[in-house]
C-alpha atoms as a PDB file:
ATOM      1  CA  MET A   1      20.305 -39.094-207.941  1.00  0.00           C
ATOM      2  CA  THR A   2      23.163 -41.192-207.329  1.00  0.00           C
ATOM      3  CA  ASP A   3      26.633 -39.776-206.891  1.00  0.00           C
ATOM      4  CA  ALA A   4      28.601 -41.469-209.925  1.00  0.00           C
ATOM      5  CA  LEU A   5      32.057 -40.950-208.757  1.00  0.00           C
ATOM      6  CA  ALA A   6      30.850 -42.727-205.182  1.00  0.00           C
ATOM      7  CA  ASP A   7      29.731 -45.852-207.443  1.00  0.00           C
ATOM      8  CA  ALA A   8      32.854 -45.883-209.545  1.00  0.00           C
ATOM      9  CA  VAL A   9      35.614 -45.546-206.662  1.00  0.00           C
ATOM     10  CA  PRO A  10      35.312 -49.012-204.647  1.00  0.00           C
ATOM     11  CA  GLY A  11      36.427 -49.167-200.980  1.00  0.00           C
ATOM     12  CA  PRO A  12      35.211 -48.812-197.356  1.00  0.00           C
ATOM     13  CA  SER A  13      32.693 -46.364-196.642  1.00  0.00           C
ATOM     14  CA  PRO A  14      33.589 -43.716-194.450  1.00  0.00           C
ATOM     15  CA  GLU A  15      32.099 -45.388-191.169  1.00  0.00           C
ATOM     16  CA  ASP A  16      34.169 -48.425-191.743  1.00  0.00           C
ATOM     17  CA  THR A  17      37.342 -45.825-192.433  1.00  0.00           C
ATOM     18  CA  VAL A  18      36.597 -43.997-188.847  1.00  0.00           C
ATOM     19  CA  ALA A  19      35.677 -46.871-187.024  1.00  0.00           C
ATOM     20  CA  ALA A  20      39.087 -48.769-187.827  1.00  0.00           C
ATOM     21  CA  GLN A  21      41.123 -45.463-187.571  1.00  0.00           C
ATOM     22  CA  VAL A  22      39.646 -44.745-183.838  1.00  0.00           C
ATOM     23  CA  ARG A  23      40.113 -47.994-182.497  1.00  0.00           C
ATOM     24  CA  ARG A  24      43.528 -48.636-184.117  1.00  0.00           C
ATOM     25  CA  ARG A  25      44.707 -44.977-182.633  1.00  0.00           C
ATOM     26  CA  ARG A  26      42.858 -45.901-179.334  1.00  0.00           C
ATOM     27  CA  GLU A  27      44.482 -48.800-178.689  1.00  0.00           C
ATOM     28  CA  ALA A  28      47.909 -47.604-179.549  1.00  0.00           C
ATOM     29  CA  LEU A  29      47.831 -45.168-177.224  1.00  0.00           C
ATOM     30  CA  GLY A  30      46.565 -47.825-174.644  1.00  0.00           C
ATOM     31  CA  LEU A  31      43.551 -46.232-174.013  1.00  0.00           C
ATOM     32  CA  SER A  32      39.987 -47.600-172.848  1.00  0.00           C
ATOM     33  CA  ASN A  33      36.719 -46.799-174.393  1.00  0.00           C
ATOM     34  CA  GLY A  34      36.018 -44.895-171.470  1.00  0.00           C
ATOM     35  CA  ALA A  35      39.206 -42.796-171.545  1.00  0.00           C
ATOM     36  CA  LEU A  36      38.862 -41.793-175.274  1.00  0.00           C
ATOM     37  CA  ALA A  37      35.078 -40.888-174.407  1.00  0.00           C
ATOM     38  CA  ALA A  38      36.101 -38.580-171.778  1.00  0.00           C
ATOM     39  CA  ARG A  39      38.914 -37.161-173.352  1.00  0.00           C
ATOM     40  CA  ALA A  40      36.746 -36.373-176.396  1.00  0.00           C
ATOM     41  CA  GLY A  41      33.261 -35.039-174.906  1.00  0.00           C
ATOM     42  CA  ILE A  42      31.634 -38.108-175.829  1.00  0.00           C
ATOM     43  CA  SER A  43      29.395 -40.247-173.988  1.00  0.00           C
ATOM     44  CA  LYS A  44      31.262 -43.998-174.025  1.00  0.00           C
ATOM     45  CA  ALA A  45      28.133 -45.568-176.077  1.00  0.00           C
ATOM     46  CA  MET A  46      28.693 -43.124-178.644  1.00  0.00           C
ATOM     47  CA  LEU A  47      32.106 -43.850-179.078  1.00  0.00           C
ATOM     48  CA  SER A  48      31.037 -47.849-179.050  1.00  0.00           C
ATOM     49  CA  LYS A  49      28.636 -47.144-181.795  1.00  0.00           C
ATOM     50  CA  ILE A  50      31.227 -45.252-183.511  1.00  0.00           C
ATOM     51  CA  GLU A  51      33.760 -48.270-183.258  1.00  0.00           C
ATOM     52  CA  HIS A  52      30.951 -50.960-184.035  1.00  0.00           C
ATOM     53  CA  ARG A  53      30.050 -49.115-187.448  1.00  0.00           C
ATOM     54  CA  ARG A  54      26.409 -48.462-185.918  1.00  0.00           C
ATOM     55  CA  THR A  55      26.389 -44.674-186.277  1.00  0.00           C
ATOM     56  CA  SER A  56      27.900 -41.715-188.566  1.00  0.00           C
ATOM     57  CA  CYS A  57      29.372 -39.010-186.402  1.00  0.00           C
ATOM     58  CA  SER A  58      29.300 -35.575-186.974  1.00  0.00           C
ATOM     59  CA  LEU A  59      31.888 -33.388-188.353  1.00  0.00           C
ATOM     60  CA  SER A  60      32.080 -31.569-184.664  1.00  0.00           C
ATOM     61  CA  THR A  61      32.385 -35.231-183.278  1.00  0.00           C
ATOM     62  CA  LEU A  62      35.254 -36.469-185.324  1.00  0.00           C
ATOM     63  CA  ALA A  63      36.801 -33.167-184.705  1.00  0.00           C
ATOM     64  CA  ARG A  64      36.484 -33.616-181.040  1.00  0.00           C
ATOM     65  CA  LEU A  65      38.174 -37.521-181.312  1.00  0.00           C
ATOM     66  CA  ALA A  66      40.879 -36.327-183.491  1.00  0.00           C
ATOM     67  CA  ASP A  67      41.664 -33.866-180.725  1.00  0.00           C
ATOM     68  CA  ALA A  68      41.543 -36.387-178.006  1.00  0.00           C
ATOM     69  CA  LEU A  69      43.848 -38.745-180.323  1.00  0.00           C
ATOM     70  CA  ALA A  70      46.324 -35.793-181.034  1.00  0.00           C
ATOM     71  CA  VAL A  71      45.909 -36.207-185.065  1.00  0.00           C
ATOM     72  CA  PRO A  72      44.365 -34.136-187.666  1.00  0.00           C
ATOM     73  CA  VAL A  73      40.603 -34.951-188.711  1.00  0.00           C
ATOM     74  CA  SER A  74      42.071 -36.261-191.889  1.00  0.00           C
ATOM     75  CA  ALA A  75      44.177 -38.980-190.488  1.00  0.00           C
ATOM     76  CA  LEU A  76      40.478 -40.262-189.192  1.00  0.00           C
ATOM     77  CA  LEU A  77      39.351 -40.504-192.746  1.00  0.00           C
ATOM     78  CA  ASP A  78      42.458 -41.829-194.370  1.00  0.00           C
ATOM     79  CA  GLU A  79      42.022 -45.727-195.184  1.00  0.00           C
ATOM     80  CA  ALA A  80      45.806 -45.991-194.976  1.00  0.00           C
ATOM     81  CA  PRO A  81      47.525 -46.063-191.949  1.00  0.00           C
ATOM     82  CA  SER A  82      50.214 -43.317-192.720  1.00  0.00           C
ATOM     83  CA  GLU A  83      49.362 -39.634-192.816  1.00  0.00           C
ATOM     84  CA  ARG A  84      51.966 -39.280-195.729  1.00  0.00           C
ATOM     85  CA  HIS A  85      52.160 -40.624-199.123  1.00  0.00           C
ATOM     86  CA  THR A  86      54.331 -39.971-202.175  1.00  0.00           C
ATOM     87  CA  GLY A  87      52.709 -38.992-205.333  1.00  0.00           C
ATOM     88  CA  GLY A  88      50.358 -36.384-206.347  1.00  0.00           C
ATOM     89  CA  LEU A  89      47.115 -35.540-204.758  1.00  0.00           C
ATOM     90  CA  VAL A  90      43.853 -34.079-206.404  1.00  0.00           C
ATOM     91  CA  LEU A  91      40.991 -33.022-204.201  1.00  0.00           C
ATOM     92  CA  TYR A  92      37.575 -32.028-205.301  1.00  0.00           C
ATOM     93  CA  VAL A  93      35.089 -30.645-202.961  1.00  0.00           C
ATOM     94  CA  LEU A  94      31.772 -31.747-203.753  1.00  0.00           C
ATOM     95  CA  GLU A  95      29.540 -29.994-200.816  1.00  0.00           C
ATOM     96  CA  GLY A  96      30.524 -27.372-198.251  1.00  0.00           C
ATOM     97  CA  ALA A  97      33.659 -24.979-197.729  1.00  0.00           C
ATOM     98  CA  LEU A  98      36.819 -26.046-195.898  1.00  0.00           C
ATOM     99  CA  VAL A  99      40.560 -24.884-195.380  1.00  0.00           C
ATOM    100  CA  TYR A 100      42.805 -27.243-196.565  1.00  0.00           C
ATOM    101  CA  GLY A 101      46.067 -27.397-195.115  1.00  0.00           C
ATOM    102  CA  HIS A 102      49.452 -28.779-197.139  1.00  0.00           C
ATOM    103  CA  GLY A 103      52.343 -28.079-194.710  1.00  0.00           C
ATOM    104  CA  ASP A 104      52.562 -24.310-193.725  1.00  0.00           C
ATOM    105  CA  ALA A 105      49.859 -23.323-197.193  1.00  0.00           C
ATOM    106  CA  ARG A 106      46.362 -23.362-196.049  1.00  0.00           C
ATOM    107  CA  HIS A 107      43.699 -23.183-199.150  1.00  0.00           C
ATOM    108  CA  THR A 108      40.117 -21.965-198.859  1.00  0.00           C
ATOM    109  CA  LEU A 109      38.013 -24.556-200.839  1.00  0.00           C
ATOM    110  CA  ARG A 110      34.286 -24.535-201.772  1.00  0.00           C
ATOM    111  CA  ALA A 111      32.052 -27.006-203.534  1.00  0.00           C
ATOM    112  CA  GLY A 112      33.180 -27.250-207.315  1.00  0.00           C
ATOM    113  CA  ASP A 113      36.659 -26.383-206.401  1.00  0.00           C
ATOM    114  CA  ALA A 114      39.672 -28.747-206.913  1.00  0.00           C
ATOM    115  CA  LEU A 115      43.176 -28.848-205.481  1.00  0.00           C
ATOM    116  CA  ALA A 116      46.417 -30.327-207.027  1.00  0.00           C
ATOM    117  CA  LEU A 117      48.941 -31.195-204.369  1.00  0.00           C
ATOM    118  CA  ASP A 118      52.431 -32.987-204.214  1.00  0.00           C
ATOM    119  CA  GLY A 119      51.883 -35.576-201.417  1.00  0.00           C
ATOM    120  CA  GLU A 120      55.096 -34.551-199.458  1.00  0.00           C
ATOM    121  CA  GLY A 121      54.183 -33.533-196.110  1.00  0.00           C
ATOM    122  CA  GLU A 122      51.376 -33.443-193.745  1.00  0.00           C
ATOM    123  CA  HIS A 123      48.099 -32.712-195.573  1.00  0.00           C
ATOM    124  CA  GLY A 124      44.387 -32.792-194.431  1.00  0.00           C
ATOM    125  CA  PRO A 125      41.142 -30.403-193.768  1.00  0.00           C
ATOM    126  CA  TYR A 126      42.267 -27.680-191.294  1.00  0.00           C
ATOM    127  CA  GLU A 127      39.019 -25.990-190.653  1.00  0.00           C
ATOM    128  CA  LEU A 128      35.644 -26.321-191.239  1.00  0.00           C
ATOM    129  CA  LEU A 129      33.489 -23.634-193.115  1.00  0.00           C
ATOM    130  CA  GLU A 130      30.575 -24.699-194.397  1.00  0.00           C
ATOM    131  CA  ALA A 131      29.055 -27.956-193.147  1.00  0.00           C
ATOM    132  CA  PRO A 132      28.427 -30.596-194.506  1.00  0.00           C
ATOM    133  CA  VAL A 133      31.534 -30.961-196.478  1.00  0.00           C
ATOM    134  CA  ARG A 134      32.034 -33.811-198.716  1.00  0.00           C
ATOM    135  CA  PHE A 135      35.296 -34.367-201.089  1.00  0.00           C
ATOM    136  CA  ARG A 136      36.842 -36.702-203.195  1.00  0.00           C
ATOM    137  CA  SER A 137      40.806 -37.271-203.263  1.00  0.00           C
ATOM    138  CA  VAL A 138      42.437 -39.078-205.547  1.00  0.00           C
ATOM    139  CA  VAL A 139      46.141 -40.186-204.735  1.00  0.00           C
ATOM    140  CA  GLY A 140      48.681 -40.769-207.891  1.00  0.00           C
ATOM    141  CA  PRO A 141      51.412 -43.006-208.259  1.00  0.00           C
ATOM    142  CA  GLU A 142      54.848 -41.998-207.183  1.00  0.00           C
ATOM    143  CA  ARG A 143      56.964 -40.099-209.508  1.00  0.00           C
END
């Protein structure tokens, strides 16, 4: 069975997005591959594979990279360079469970749950409750 929603939404793969964001943020901080790998507690070879799109990293590795780069996990999954946007956001959880943060609010979401938010303020996955987690998000136009 194919994921019809994934087929309908063109764009870079999650691996492409993570690779680009990790590299961009690492370079912006002036860190070498080795320095970021050490901060994240992963091997330099693994970081190289992630940045060159040769592997998909686990959620725990993604979380360690986000911590090492001092950004939320969502920043490494976001295609846009900014972690904020205007307009609305609808999030639909396909698999797993997570706590999604929006400003100071926390929303527990499980497979089949949807959440609609305004785009103001920082938002993104806050805590993973049941892995793997897969979700789709749609950003609406500015109002």
